[in-house]
Amino acid sequence: MSKLLLVDDDLELNKLLSTYLSQEGFEVTAVMDGASAVKEASLHEYALIVLDVMMPGMNGIEALSRIRMNSAVPVLMLTARGDDIDRIMGLEMGADDYVPKPCLPRELVARIRAILRRTLPAGHTSGHEPLHVGALSLWPEKRLATWQGQALELTSTEFSLLLVLAQQAGKVVSKNDLSEIGMGRPLTRYDRSIDVHMSSIRHKLGNLPDGRSCIQTVRGIGYQLVRD
């Protein structure tokens, strides 16, 4: 049974989602503020955190920032519908994905399960065998990655997206394929999550010896991991 931390200051919604998630087989701990979320994340191990953005006191963005100081636990943000700023900020701070509110409980469950599936071995490689592309090495089973021998601190989603690119190194992978395979959901119109995640991965990888980014953008199509 996967342990979830649910964080939302709306009492009725908190109770509704807690009940629904429990009925779907999750073990749920529910809190109603950002400070409690940070404390819970530091004291206990969770498979995933569902974190609302708009909360009084410490909001979800600040709570996420503090959680990411010590933990790579997957985080699914609840954002106001149409609020692109909160979505992008959340992704840039290390959120794995977001669901706009109001949302259907079954949609939330589908997103949670999609993220949790990505923590399992995936793709065309044996989970025990590392995948090497130039200075990049990935261990799918352990979900570990190194660049030039140094460990990479990647979120669950960043690892999954990088793995998809590595499995297709030298080829262009469309944004829709990246979203479907790496995030477990189809790409929606005006969805910038793939671009934000790729920007973060590029920053963590750094450049090739010739100064190029190892992840190239193919305008209007998608991204390509360069074989060095």
Coordinates of C-alpha atoms in Angstrom, one line a residue:
M1 CA 0.0 0.0 0.0
S2 CA 1.5 3.3 -1.1
K3 CA 1.7 6.0 1.6
L4 CA 0.6 9.5 0.4
L5 CA 0.8 12.8 2.1
L6 CA -2.1 15.1 1.2
V7 CA -1.8 18.8 1.9
D8 CA -4.8 21.1 1.4
D9 CA -6.2 23.8 3.6
D10 CA -9.8 23.2 2.3
L11 CA -11.2 21.0 5.0
E12 CA -14.1 19.6 3.0
L13 CA -11.9 18.9 0.0
N14 CA -9.2 17.4 2.2
K15 CA -11.7 15.0 3.7
L16 CA -13.2 14.1 0.4
L17 CA -9.9 13.4 -1.3
S18 CA -8.6 11.5 1.8
T19 CA -11.6 9.2 1.7
Y20 CA -11.5 8.7 -2.0
L21 CA -7.7 7.9 -2.0
S22 CA -8.1 5.5 0.9
Q23 CA -10.9 3.7 -1.0
E24 CA -8.5 3.4 -4.0
G25 CA -6.0 1.5 -1.8
F26 CA -3.7 4.3 -0.6
E27 CA -2.6 4.9 3.0
V28 CA -3.2 8.7 3.4
T29 CA -1.9 11.1 5.9
A30 CA -3.7 14.5 5.6
V31 CA -2.5 17.9 6.8
M32 CA -3.8 21.4 6.2
D33 CA -0.8 23.7 5.9
G34 CA 2.7 24.0 4.4
A35 CA 4.6 23.9 7.6
S36 CA 3.0 20.6 8.6
A37 CA 3.8 19.2 5.2
V38 CA 7.5 20.1 5.5
K39 CA 7.6 18.5 9.0
E40 CA 5.8 15.3 7.8
A41 CA 8.1 14.9 4.8
S42 CA 11.2 15.2 7.1
L43 CA 9.9 12.7 9.7
H44 CA 8.3 10.0 7.5
E45 CA 8.8 8.3 4.2
Y46 CA 6.0 8.8 1.6
A47 CA 5.6 7.4 -1.9
L48 CA 4.2 10.7 -3.1
I49 CA 3.0 14.1 -1.8
V50 CA -0.1 15.9 -3.1
L51 CA 0.5 19.5 -2.4
D52 CA -1.9 22.4 -2.9
V53 CA -0.3 25.7 -4.0
M54 CA -2.7 28.2 -2.5
M55 CA -2.6 28.0 1.3
P56 CA -2.3 30.7 4.0
G57 CA 1.0 31.1 5.8
M58 CA 3.5 28.9 4.0
N59 CA 2.1 28.3 0.6
G60 CA 2.7 25.2 -1.5
I61 CA 5.6 26.7 -3.5
E62 CA 7.6 27.5 -0.4
A63 CA 6.8 24.2 1.2
L64 CA 8.0 22.4 -2.0
S65 CA 11.2 24.4 -1.9
R66 CA 11.9 23.3 1.7
I67 CA 11.0 19.7 1.0
R68 CA 13.3 19.6 -2.0
M69 CA 16.2 20.6 0.3
N70 CA 16.2 17.1 1.8
S71 CA 14.0 14.9 -0.3
A72 CA 13.4 13.8 -3.9
V73 CA 9.9 12.4 -3.0
P74 CA 7.6 12.7 -6.0
V75 CA 5.3 15.8 -5.6
L76 CA 2.0 16.4 -7.4
M77 CA 0.9 20.0 -7.2
L78 CA -2.8 21.2 -7.0
T79 CA -3.0 24.5 -8.9
A80 CA -5.7 27.0 -9.7
R81 CA -7.1 26.4 -13.1
G82 CA -5.4 28.6 -15.7
D83 CA -2.7 29.8 -13.3
D84 CA 0.4 29.2 -15.5
I85 CA 2.7 31.1 -13.1
D86 CA 2.1 28.7 -10.2
R87 CA 2.4 25.7 -12.5
I88 CA 5.7 26.8 -14.0
M89 CA 7.1 27.9 -10.6
G90 CA 6.1 24.5 -9.1
L91 CA 7.8 22.6 -11.9
E92 CA 10.9 24.8 -11.7
M93 CA 11.1 24.1 -7.9
G94 CA 11.0 20.4 -8.5
A95 CA 7.4 19.3 -8.7
D96 CA 6.8 16.2 -10.8
D97 CA 3.5 17.2 -12.3
Y98 CA 0.4 19.2 -11.5
V99 CA -3.4 18.9 -11.6
P100 CA -5.6 22.0 -11.9
K101 CA -8.4 22.6 -9.4
P102 CA -11.2 21.8 -9.3
C103 CA -10.3 18.3 -10.3
L104 CA -12.2 15.0 -10.4
P105 CA -10.9 12.6 -7.8
R106 CA -10.4 9.9 -10.4
E107 CA -8.2 12.2 -12.4
L108 CA -6.1 12.8 -9.4
V109 CA -5.8 9.1 -8.8
A110 CA -4.8 8.5 -12.4
R111 CA -2.0 11.2 -12.2
I112 CA -0.8 9.7 -8.9
R113 CA -0.6 6.2 -10.3
A114 CA 1.1 7.5 -13.4
I115 CA 3.8 9.0 -11.3
L116 CA 4.2 6.0 -9.1
R117 CA 4.5 3.7 -12.1
R118 CA 7.5 5.8 -13.2
T119 CA 9.4 4.8 -10.0
L120 CA 9.5 1.2 -11.3
P121 CA 12.0 -0.1 -13.9
A122 CA 11.0 1.1 -17.4
G123 CA 12.0 1.1 -21.0
H124 CA 13.9 -1.2 -23.2
T125 CA 16.9 -1.9 -20.9
S126 CA 17.3 -4.5 -18.2
G127 CA 16.9 -2.7 -14.9
H128 CA 20.2 -4.2 -13.7
E129 CA 22.3 -3.0 -16.7
P130 CA 23.3 0.7 -16.9
L131 CA 22.6 2.7 -20.0
H132 CA 25.5 4.7 -21.2
V133 CA 25.3 7.7 -23.6
G134 CA 28.6 9.5 -23.7
A135 CA 29.2 10.9 -20.3
L136 CA 25.7 10.0 -19.1
S137 CA 25.0 6.8 -17.3
L138 CA 21.5 5.7 -16.1
W139 CA 20.5 2.8 -13.9
P140 CA 16.7 2.3 -14.5
E141 CA 16.1 -0.1 -11.6
K142 CA 17.8 2.0 -9.0
R143 CA 16.7 5.3 -10.8
L144 CA 20.2 6.6 -10.5
A145 CA 22.0 8.8 -13.0
T146 CA 25.5 10.2 -13.3
W147 CA 27.1 12.7 -15.6
Q148 CA 30.8 12.6 -16.0
G149 CA 31.0 10.3 -13.0
Q150 CA 29.1 12.7 -10.8
A151 CA 25.7 11.8 -9.3
L152 CA 22.7 13.8 -10.7
E153 CA 20.0 15.0 -8.4
L154 CA 16.9 14.4 -10.5
T155 CA 13.3 14.4 -9.6
S156 CA 11.3 11.3 -10.6
T157 CA 9.9 13.0 -13.7
E158 CA 13.3 14.4 -14.7
F159 CA 14.8 10.9 -14.5
S160 CA 12.0 9.4 -16.5
L161 CA 12.2 12.0 -19.3
L162 CA 16.0 11.7 -19.5
L163 CA 15.7 7.9 -19.7
V164 CA 13.3 8.2 -22.6
L165 CA 15.8 10.5 -24.4
A166 CA 18.7 8.2 -23.6
Q167 CA 16.9 5.1 -25.0
Q168 CA 16.4 7.1 -28.2
A169 CA 19.8 8.9 -28.2
G170 CA 20.6 10.6 -31.4
K171 CA 17.0 10.6 -32.5
V172 CA 14.4 13.3 -32.1
V173 CA 11.7 12.4 -29.6
S174 CA 8.4 14.4 -29.9
K175 CA 7.0 16.3 -26.9
N176 CA 3.9 14.1 -27.1
D177 CA 6.0 10.9 -26.9
L178 CA 7.9 12.4 -24.0
S179 CA 4.7 13.2 -22.1
E180 CA 3.1 9.8 -22.9
I181 CA 6.1 7.7 -22.0
G182 CA 7.9 9.8 -19.5
M183 CA 5.0 11.4 -17.6
G184 CA 2.3 8.8 -18.2
R185 CA -0.2 11.2 -19.7
P186 CA -0.9 12.8 -23.1
L187 CA 0.4 16.3 -23.8
T188 CA -2.3 18.9 -23.5
R189 CA -2.6 22.1 -25.5
Y190 CA -0.5 25.0 -24.0
D191 CA 1.1 22.5 -21.6
R192 CA 4.7 23.8 -20.9
S193 CA 5.7 21.1 -18.4
I194 CA 8.0 19.2 -20.8
D195 CA 9.9 22.4 -21.6
V196 CA 10.3 23.4 -18.0
H197 CA 11.5 19.9 -17.1
M198 CA 14.0 19.9 -20.0
S199 CA 15.3 23.3 -18.9
S200 CA 16.0 21.9 -15.5
I201 CA 17.7 18.7 -16.8
R202 CA 19.9 20.8 -19.1
H203 CA 21.0 23.0 -16.2
K204 CA 21.9 19.9 -14.1
L205 CA 23.8 18.2 -17.0
G206 CA 25.8 21.3 -18.1
N207 CA 27.4 21.5 -21.6
L208 CA 29.4 19.3 -23.8
P209 CA 33.1 20.1 -24.3
D210 CA 32.3 22.1 -27.4
G211 CA 29.9 24.3 -25.5
R212 CA 26.7 22.8 -26.8
S213 CA 23.9 21.5 -24.6
C214 CA 23.7 17.7 -24.8
I215 CA 19.9 18.1 -25.1
Q216 CA 19.0 19.8 -28.4
T217 CA 15.6 21.4 -29.1
V218 CA 14.2 20.6 -32.5
R219 CA 11.7 23.4 -33.0
G220 CA 8.1 22.4 -33.5
I221 CA 8.9 18.7 -32.9
G222 CA 10.7 17.8 -29.6
Y223 CA 14.1 17.1 -28.1
Q224 CA 17.2 15.1 -28.9
L225 CA 19.9 13.7 -26.7
V226 CA 23.2 14.2 -28.5
R227 CA 25.5 11.2 -28.8
D228 CA 28.9 12.4 -27.8

